[in-house]
PDB file of C-alpha atoms in Angstrom:
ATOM      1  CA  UNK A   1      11.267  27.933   1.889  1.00 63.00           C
ATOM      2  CA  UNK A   2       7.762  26.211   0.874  1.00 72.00           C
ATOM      3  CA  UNK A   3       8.222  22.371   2.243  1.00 91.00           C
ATOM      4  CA  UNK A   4       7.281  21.256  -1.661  1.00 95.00           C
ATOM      5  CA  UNK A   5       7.904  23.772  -4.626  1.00 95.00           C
ATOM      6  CA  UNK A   6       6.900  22.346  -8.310  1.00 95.00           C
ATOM      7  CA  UNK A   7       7.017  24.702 -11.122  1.00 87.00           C
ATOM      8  CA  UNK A   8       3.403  25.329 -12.269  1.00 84.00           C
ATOM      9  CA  UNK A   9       4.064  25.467 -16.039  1.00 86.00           C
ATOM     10  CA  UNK A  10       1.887  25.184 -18.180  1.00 93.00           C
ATOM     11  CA  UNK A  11       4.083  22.801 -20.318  1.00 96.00           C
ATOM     12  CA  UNK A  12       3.321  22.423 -23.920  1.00 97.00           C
ATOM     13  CA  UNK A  13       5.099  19.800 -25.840  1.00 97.00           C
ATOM     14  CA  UNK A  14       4.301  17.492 -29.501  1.00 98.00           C
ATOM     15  CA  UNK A  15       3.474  14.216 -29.617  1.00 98.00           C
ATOM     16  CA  UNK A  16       6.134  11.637 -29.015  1.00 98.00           C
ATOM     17  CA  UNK A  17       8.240  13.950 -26.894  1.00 98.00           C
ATOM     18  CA  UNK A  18      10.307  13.477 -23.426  1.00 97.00           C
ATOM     19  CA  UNK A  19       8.511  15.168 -20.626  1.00 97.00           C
ATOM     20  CA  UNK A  20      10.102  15.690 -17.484  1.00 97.00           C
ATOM     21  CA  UNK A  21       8.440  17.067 -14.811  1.00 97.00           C
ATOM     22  CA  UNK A  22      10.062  18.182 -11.102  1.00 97.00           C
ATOM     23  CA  UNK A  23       9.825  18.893  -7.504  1.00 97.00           C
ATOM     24  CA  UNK A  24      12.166  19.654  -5.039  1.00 97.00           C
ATOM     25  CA  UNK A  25      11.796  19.932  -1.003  1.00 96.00           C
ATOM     26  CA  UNK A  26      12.948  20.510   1.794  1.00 95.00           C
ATOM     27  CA  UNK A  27      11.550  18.091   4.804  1.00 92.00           C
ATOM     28  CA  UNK A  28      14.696  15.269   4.444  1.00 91.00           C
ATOM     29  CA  UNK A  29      11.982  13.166   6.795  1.00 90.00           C
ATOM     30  CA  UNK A  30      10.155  12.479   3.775  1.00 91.00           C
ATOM     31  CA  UNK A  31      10.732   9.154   2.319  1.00 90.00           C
ATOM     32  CA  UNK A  32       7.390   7.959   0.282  1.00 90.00           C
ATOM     33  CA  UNK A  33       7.212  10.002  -2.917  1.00 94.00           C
ATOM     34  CA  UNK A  34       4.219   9.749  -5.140  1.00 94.00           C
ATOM     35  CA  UNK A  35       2.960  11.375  -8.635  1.00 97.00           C
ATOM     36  CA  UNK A  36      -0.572  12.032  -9.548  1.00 97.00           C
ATOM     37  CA  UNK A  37      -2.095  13.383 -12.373  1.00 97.00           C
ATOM     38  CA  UNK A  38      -5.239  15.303 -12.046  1.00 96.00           C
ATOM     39  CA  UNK A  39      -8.174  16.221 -14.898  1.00 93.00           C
ATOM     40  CA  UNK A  40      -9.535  19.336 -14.230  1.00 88.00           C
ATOM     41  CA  UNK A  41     -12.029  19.123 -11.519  1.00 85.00           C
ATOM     42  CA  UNK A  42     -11.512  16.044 -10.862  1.00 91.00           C
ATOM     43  CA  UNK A  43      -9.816  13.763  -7.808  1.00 94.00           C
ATOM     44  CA  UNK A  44      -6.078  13.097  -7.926  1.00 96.00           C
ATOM     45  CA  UNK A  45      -5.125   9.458  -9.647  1.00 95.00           C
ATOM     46  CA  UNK A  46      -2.190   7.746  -8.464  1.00 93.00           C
ATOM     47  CA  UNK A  47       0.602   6.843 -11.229  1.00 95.00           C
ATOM     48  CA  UNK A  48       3.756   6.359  -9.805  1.00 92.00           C
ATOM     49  CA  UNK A  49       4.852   5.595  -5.856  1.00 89.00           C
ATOM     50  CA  UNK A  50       8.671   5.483  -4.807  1.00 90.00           C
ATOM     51  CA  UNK A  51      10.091   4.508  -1.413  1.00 86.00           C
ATOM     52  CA  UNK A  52      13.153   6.568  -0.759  1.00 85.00           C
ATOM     53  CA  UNK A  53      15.926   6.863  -3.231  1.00 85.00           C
ATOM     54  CA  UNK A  54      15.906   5.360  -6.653  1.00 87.00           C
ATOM     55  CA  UNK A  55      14.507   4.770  -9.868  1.00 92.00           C
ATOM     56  CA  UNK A  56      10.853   3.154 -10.937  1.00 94.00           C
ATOM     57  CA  UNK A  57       9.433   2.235 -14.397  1.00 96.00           C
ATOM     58  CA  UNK A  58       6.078   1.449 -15.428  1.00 94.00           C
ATOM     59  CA  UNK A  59       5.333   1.407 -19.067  1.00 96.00           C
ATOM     60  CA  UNK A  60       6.131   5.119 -20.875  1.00 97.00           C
ATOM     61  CA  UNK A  61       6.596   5.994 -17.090  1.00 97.00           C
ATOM     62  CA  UNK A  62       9.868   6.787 -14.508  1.00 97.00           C
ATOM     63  CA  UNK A  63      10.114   8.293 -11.535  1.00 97.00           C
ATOM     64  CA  UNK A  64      13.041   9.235 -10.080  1.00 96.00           C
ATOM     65  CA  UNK A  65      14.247  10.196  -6.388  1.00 96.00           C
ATOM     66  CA  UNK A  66      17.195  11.820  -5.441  1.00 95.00           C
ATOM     67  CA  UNK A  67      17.118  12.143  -1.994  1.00 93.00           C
ATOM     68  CA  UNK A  68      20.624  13.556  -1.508  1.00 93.00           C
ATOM     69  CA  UNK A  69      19.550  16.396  -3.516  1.00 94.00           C
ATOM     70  CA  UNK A  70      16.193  16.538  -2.375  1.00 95.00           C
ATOM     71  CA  UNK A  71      14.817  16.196  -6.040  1.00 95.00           C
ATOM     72  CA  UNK A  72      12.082  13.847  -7.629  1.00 97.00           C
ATOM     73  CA  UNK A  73      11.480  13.663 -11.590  1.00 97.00           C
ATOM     74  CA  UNK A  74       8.473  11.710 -13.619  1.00 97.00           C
ATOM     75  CA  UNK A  75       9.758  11.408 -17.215  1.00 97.00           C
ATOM     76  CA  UNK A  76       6.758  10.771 -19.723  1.00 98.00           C
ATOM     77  CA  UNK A  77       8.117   8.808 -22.867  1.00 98.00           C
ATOM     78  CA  UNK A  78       6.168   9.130 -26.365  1.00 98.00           C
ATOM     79  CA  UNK A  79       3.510  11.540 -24.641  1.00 98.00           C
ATOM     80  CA  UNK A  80       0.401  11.207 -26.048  1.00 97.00           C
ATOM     81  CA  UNK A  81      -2.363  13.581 -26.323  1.00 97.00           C
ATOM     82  CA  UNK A  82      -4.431  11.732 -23.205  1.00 96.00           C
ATOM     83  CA  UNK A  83      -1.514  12.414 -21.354  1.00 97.00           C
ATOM     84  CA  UNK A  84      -2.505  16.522 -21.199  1.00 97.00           C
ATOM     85  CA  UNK A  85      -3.529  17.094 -17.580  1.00 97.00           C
ATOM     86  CA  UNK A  86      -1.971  18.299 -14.085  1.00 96.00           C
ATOM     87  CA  UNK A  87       0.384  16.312 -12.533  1.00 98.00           C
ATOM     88  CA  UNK A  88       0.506  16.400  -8.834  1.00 97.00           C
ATOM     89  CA  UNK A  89       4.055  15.689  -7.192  1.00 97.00           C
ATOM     90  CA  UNK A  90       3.243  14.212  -3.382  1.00 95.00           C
ATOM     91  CA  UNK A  91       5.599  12.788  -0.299  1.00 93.00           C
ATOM     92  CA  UNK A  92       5.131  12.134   3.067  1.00 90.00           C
ATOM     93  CA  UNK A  93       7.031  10.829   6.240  1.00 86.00           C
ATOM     94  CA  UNK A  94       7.071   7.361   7.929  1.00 77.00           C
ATOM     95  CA  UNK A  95       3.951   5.984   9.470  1.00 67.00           C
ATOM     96  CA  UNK A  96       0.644   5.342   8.022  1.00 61.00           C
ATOM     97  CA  UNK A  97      -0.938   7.966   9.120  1.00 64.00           C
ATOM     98  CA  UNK A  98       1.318  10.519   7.684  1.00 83.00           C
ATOM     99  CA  UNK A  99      -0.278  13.334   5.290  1.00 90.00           C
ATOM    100  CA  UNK A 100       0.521  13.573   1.785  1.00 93.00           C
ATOM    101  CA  UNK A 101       1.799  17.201   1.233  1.00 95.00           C
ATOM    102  CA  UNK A 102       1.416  18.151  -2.520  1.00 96.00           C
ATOM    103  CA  UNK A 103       3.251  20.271  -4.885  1.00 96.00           C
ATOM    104  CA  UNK A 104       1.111  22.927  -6.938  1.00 95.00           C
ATOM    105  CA  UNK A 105       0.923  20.958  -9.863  1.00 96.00           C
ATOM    106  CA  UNK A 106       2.324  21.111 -13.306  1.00 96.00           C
ATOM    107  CA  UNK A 107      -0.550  22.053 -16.059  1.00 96.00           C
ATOM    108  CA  UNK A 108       1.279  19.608 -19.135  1.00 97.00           C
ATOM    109  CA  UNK A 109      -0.480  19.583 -22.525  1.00 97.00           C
ATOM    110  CA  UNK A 110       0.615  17.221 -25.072  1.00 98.00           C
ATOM    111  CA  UNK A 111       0.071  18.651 -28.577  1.00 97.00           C
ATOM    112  CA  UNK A 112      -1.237  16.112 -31.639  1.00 96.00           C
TER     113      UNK A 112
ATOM    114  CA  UNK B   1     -11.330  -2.100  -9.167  1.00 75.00           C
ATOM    115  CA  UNK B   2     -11.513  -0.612  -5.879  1.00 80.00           C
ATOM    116  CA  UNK B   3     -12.410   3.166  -5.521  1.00 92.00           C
ATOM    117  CA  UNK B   4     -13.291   5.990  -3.098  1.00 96.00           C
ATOM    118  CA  UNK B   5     -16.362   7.144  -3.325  1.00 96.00           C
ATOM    119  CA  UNK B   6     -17.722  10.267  -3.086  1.00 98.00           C
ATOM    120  CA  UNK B   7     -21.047  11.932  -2.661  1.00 97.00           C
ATOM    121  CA  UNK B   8     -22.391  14.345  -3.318  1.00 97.00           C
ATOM    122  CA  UNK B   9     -20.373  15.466  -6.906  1.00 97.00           C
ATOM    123  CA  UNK B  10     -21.507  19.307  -6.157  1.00 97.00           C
ATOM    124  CA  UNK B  11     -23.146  21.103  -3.158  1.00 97.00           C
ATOM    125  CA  UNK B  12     -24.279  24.416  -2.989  1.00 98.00           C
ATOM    126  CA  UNK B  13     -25.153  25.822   0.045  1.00 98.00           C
ATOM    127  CA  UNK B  14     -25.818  28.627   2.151  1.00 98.00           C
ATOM    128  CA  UNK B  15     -23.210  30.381   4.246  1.00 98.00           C
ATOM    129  CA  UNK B  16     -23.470  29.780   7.852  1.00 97.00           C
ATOM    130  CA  UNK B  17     -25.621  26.417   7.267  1.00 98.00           C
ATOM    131  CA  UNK B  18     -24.418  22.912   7.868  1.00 98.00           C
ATOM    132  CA  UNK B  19     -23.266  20.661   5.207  1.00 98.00           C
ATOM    133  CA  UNK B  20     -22.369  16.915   5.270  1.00 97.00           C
ATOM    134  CA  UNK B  21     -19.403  15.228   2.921  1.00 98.00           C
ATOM    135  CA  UNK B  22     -19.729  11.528   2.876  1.00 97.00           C
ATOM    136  CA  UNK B  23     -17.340   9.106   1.475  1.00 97.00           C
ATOM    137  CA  UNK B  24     -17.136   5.666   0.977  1.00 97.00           C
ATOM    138  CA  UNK B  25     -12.981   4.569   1.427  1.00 95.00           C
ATOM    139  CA  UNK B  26     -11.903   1.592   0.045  1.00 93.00           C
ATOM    140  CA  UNK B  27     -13.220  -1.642   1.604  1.00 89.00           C
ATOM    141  CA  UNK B  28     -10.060  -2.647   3.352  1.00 87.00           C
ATOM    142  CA  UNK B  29      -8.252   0.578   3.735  1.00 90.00           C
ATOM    143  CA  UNK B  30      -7.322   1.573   7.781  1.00 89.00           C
ATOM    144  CA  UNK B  31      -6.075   4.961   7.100  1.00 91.00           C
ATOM    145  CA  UNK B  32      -8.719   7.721   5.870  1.00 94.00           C
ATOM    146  CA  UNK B  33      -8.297  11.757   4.986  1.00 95.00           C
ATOM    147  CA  UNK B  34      -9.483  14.813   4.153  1.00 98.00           C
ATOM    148  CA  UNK B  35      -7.830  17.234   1.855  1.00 98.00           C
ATOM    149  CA  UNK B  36      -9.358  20.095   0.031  1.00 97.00           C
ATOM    150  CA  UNK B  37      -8.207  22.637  -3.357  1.00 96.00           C
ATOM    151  CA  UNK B  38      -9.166  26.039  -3.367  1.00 96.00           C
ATOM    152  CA  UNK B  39      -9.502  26.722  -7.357  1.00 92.00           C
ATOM    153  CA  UNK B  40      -6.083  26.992  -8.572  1.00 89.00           C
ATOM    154  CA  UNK B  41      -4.097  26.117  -5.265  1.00 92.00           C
ATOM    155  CA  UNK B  42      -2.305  23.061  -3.756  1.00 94.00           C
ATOM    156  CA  UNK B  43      -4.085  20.521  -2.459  1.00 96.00           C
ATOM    157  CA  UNK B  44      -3.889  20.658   1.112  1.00 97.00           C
ATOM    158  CA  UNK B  45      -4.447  18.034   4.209  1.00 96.00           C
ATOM    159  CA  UNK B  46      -7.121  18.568   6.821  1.00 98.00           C
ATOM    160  CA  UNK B  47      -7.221  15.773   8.665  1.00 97.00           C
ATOM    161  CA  UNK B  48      -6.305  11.790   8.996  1.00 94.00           C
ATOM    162  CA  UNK B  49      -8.521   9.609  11.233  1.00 93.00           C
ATOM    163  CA  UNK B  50      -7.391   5.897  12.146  1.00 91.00           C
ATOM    164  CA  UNK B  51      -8.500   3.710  14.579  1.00 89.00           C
ATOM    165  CA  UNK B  52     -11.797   5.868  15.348  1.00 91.00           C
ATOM    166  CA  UNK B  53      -9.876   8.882  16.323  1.00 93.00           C
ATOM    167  CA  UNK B  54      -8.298  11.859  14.565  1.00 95.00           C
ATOM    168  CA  UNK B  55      -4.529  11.004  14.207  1.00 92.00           C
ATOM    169  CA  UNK B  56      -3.474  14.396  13.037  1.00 93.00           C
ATOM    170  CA  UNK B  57      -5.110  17.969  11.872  1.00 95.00           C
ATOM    171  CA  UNK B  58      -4.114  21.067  10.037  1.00 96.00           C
ATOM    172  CA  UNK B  59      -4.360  24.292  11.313  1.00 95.00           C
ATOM    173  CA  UNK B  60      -7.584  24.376   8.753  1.00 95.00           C
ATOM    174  CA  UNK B  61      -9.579  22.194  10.427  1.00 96.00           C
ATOM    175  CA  UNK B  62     -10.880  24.047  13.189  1.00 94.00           C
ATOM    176  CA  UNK B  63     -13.747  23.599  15.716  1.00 95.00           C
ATOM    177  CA  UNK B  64     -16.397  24.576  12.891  1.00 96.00           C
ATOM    178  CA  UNK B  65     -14.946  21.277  10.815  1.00 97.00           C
ATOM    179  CA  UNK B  66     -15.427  17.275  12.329  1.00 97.00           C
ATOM    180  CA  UNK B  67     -15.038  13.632  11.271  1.00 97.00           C
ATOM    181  CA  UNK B  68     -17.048  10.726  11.922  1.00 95.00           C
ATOM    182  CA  UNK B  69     -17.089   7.016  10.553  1.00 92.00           C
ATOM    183  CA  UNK B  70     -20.145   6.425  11.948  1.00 85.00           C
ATOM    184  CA  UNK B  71     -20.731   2.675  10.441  1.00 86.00           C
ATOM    185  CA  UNK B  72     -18.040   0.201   8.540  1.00 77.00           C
ATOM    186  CA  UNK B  73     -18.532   2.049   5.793  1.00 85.00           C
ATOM    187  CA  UNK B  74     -18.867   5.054   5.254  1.00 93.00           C
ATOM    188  CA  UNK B  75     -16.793   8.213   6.217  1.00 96.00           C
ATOM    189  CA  UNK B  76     -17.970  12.070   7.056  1.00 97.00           C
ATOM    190  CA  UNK B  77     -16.578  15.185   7.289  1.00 98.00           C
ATOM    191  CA  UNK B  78     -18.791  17.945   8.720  1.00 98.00           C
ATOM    192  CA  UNK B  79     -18.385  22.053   8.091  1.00 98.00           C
ATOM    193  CA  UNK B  80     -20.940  23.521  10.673  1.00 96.00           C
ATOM    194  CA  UNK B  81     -21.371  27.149   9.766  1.00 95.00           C
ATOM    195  CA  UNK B  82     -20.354  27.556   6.330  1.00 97.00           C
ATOM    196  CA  UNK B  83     -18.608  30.673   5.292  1.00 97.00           C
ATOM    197  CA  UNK B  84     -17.777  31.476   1.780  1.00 97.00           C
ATOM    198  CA  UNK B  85     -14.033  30.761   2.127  1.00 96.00           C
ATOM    199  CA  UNK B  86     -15.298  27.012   2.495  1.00 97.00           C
ATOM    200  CA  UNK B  87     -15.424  26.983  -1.408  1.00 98.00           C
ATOM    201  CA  UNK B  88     -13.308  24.386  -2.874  1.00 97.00           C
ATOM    202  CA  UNK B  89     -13.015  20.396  -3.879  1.00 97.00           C
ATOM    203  CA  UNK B  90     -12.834  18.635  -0.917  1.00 98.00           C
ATOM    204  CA  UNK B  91     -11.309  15.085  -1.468  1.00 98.00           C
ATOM    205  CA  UNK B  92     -11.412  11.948   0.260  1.00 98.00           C
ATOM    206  CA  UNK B  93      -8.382   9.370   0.455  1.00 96.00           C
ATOM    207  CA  UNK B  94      -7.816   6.096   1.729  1.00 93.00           C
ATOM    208  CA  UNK B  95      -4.712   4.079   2.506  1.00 90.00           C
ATOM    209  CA  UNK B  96      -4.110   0.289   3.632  1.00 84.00           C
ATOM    210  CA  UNK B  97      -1.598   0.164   6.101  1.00 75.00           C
ATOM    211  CA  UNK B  98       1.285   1.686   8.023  1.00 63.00           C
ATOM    212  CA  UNK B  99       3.618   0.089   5.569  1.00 67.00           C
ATOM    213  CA  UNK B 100       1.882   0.926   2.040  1.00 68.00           C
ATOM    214  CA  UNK B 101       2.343   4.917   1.591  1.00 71.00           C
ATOM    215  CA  UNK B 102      -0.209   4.801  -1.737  1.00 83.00           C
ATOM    216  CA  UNK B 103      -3.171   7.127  -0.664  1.00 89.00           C
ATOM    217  CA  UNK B 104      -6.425   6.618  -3.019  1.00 93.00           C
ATOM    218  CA  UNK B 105      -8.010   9.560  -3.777  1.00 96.00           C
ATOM    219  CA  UNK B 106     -11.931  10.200  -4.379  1.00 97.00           C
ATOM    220  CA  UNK B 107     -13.593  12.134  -7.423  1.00 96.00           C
ATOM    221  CA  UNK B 108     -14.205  15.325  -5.027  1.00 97.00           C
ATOM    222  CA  UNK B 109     -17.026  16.707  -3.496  1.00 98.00           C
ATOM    223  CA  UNK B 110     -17.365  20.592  -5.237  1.00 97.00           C
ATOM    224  CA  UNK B 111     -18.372  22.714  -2.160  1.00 98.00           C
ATOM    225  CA  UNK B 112     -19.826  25.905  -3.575  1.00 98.00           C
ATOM    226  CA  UNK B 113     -20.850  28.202  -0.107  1.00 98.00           C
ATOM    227  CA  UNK B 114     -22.905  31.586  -1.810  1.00 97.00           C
TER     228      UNK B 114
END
């Protein structure tokens, strides 16, 4: 079992819709759990970071963590167009030194 | 706001010669990586560094790959004999403490090895 699966899409929704976007793992010594969206050929940006279990909002964006199931969500309210672009799911153990390991990516475009 | 920096954007090189990745972490930041993406794969860890030393590799990073923050500043990662495998975006990242997780990423350094 890969440590971090992510289903690669692509995802292709209108404007205005619900996106929700998923990874699931298998390491239960990961407790920081981060989302990053990525333009093509360009370096990951960080959007959302959650420690542990629970729920985070900022703006048209929530992440979730369910670390019983060993399941993380971003939901993207009211996408917009200039929301089209990878998004990189991301955890990692205790400890500052601790690598990020990353999900594939899901390729999300967001249709005018 | 604060960014890593990368140079340079694109390299071409050679395969079996020497190239240098430099990047400029965060002012403040005590926790620096590498990570690179092959074209179309995960992005994967090479190697943390903190304190001066390497705190943890991947089985990537092997003796042809090194690190070095040779001033306050700045940040390297070395590949010494190129081979054409080596081709991918090569990323820098920088985090503040033991106790903030958030890792800041760079633009990328495109490594193109012909």
């Amino acid at each position: 079992q890969k440590e971090v699966e992510q289903d690669p899409g692509p995802l292709s929704v209108p404007e205005g819709a619900i996106v929700s976007l998923n990874c699931t793992y298998s390491n239960s010594a990961f407790q920081y759990f981060m989302w990053y969206r990525q333009y093509s050929r360009k370096g990951p940006e960080l959007l959302m970071y959650t420690y542990s279990s629970g729920n985070k909002e900022d703006g048209r964006f929530t992440a979730q963590v369910d670390k019983s199931s060993k399941y993380i969500s971003l939901f993207i309210r009211d996408s917009q167009p200039s929301d089209s672009a990878t998004y990189l799911c991301a955890m990692s153990g205790e400890g500052g030194s601790e690598k990020l390991v990353f999900g594939k990516g899901t390729k999300l475009t967001v249709n005018p | 706001e604060p960014e890593v920096t990368q140079t340079p954007s694109h390299q071409v090189t050679q395969m079996g010669q020497e190239v240098i990745l430099r990047c400029v972490p965060i002012s403040n930041h005590l926790y620096f990586y590498w990570y690179r993406q092959i074209l179309g794969q995960k992005v994967e860890f090479l190697v943390s560094f903190y304190n001066n030393e390497i705190s943890e590799k991947s089985e990537i990073f092997d003796d042809q790959f090194s690190v070095e923050r040779p001033d306050g500043s700045n940040f390297t990662l070395k590949i010494r004999s190129t081979k054409l495998e080596d081709s991918a975006m090569y990323f820098c990242a920088s985090r503040w403490t033991s106790y903030e997780a958030e890792a800041f990423f760079g633009q990328g350094t495109r490594l193109t090895v012909v």
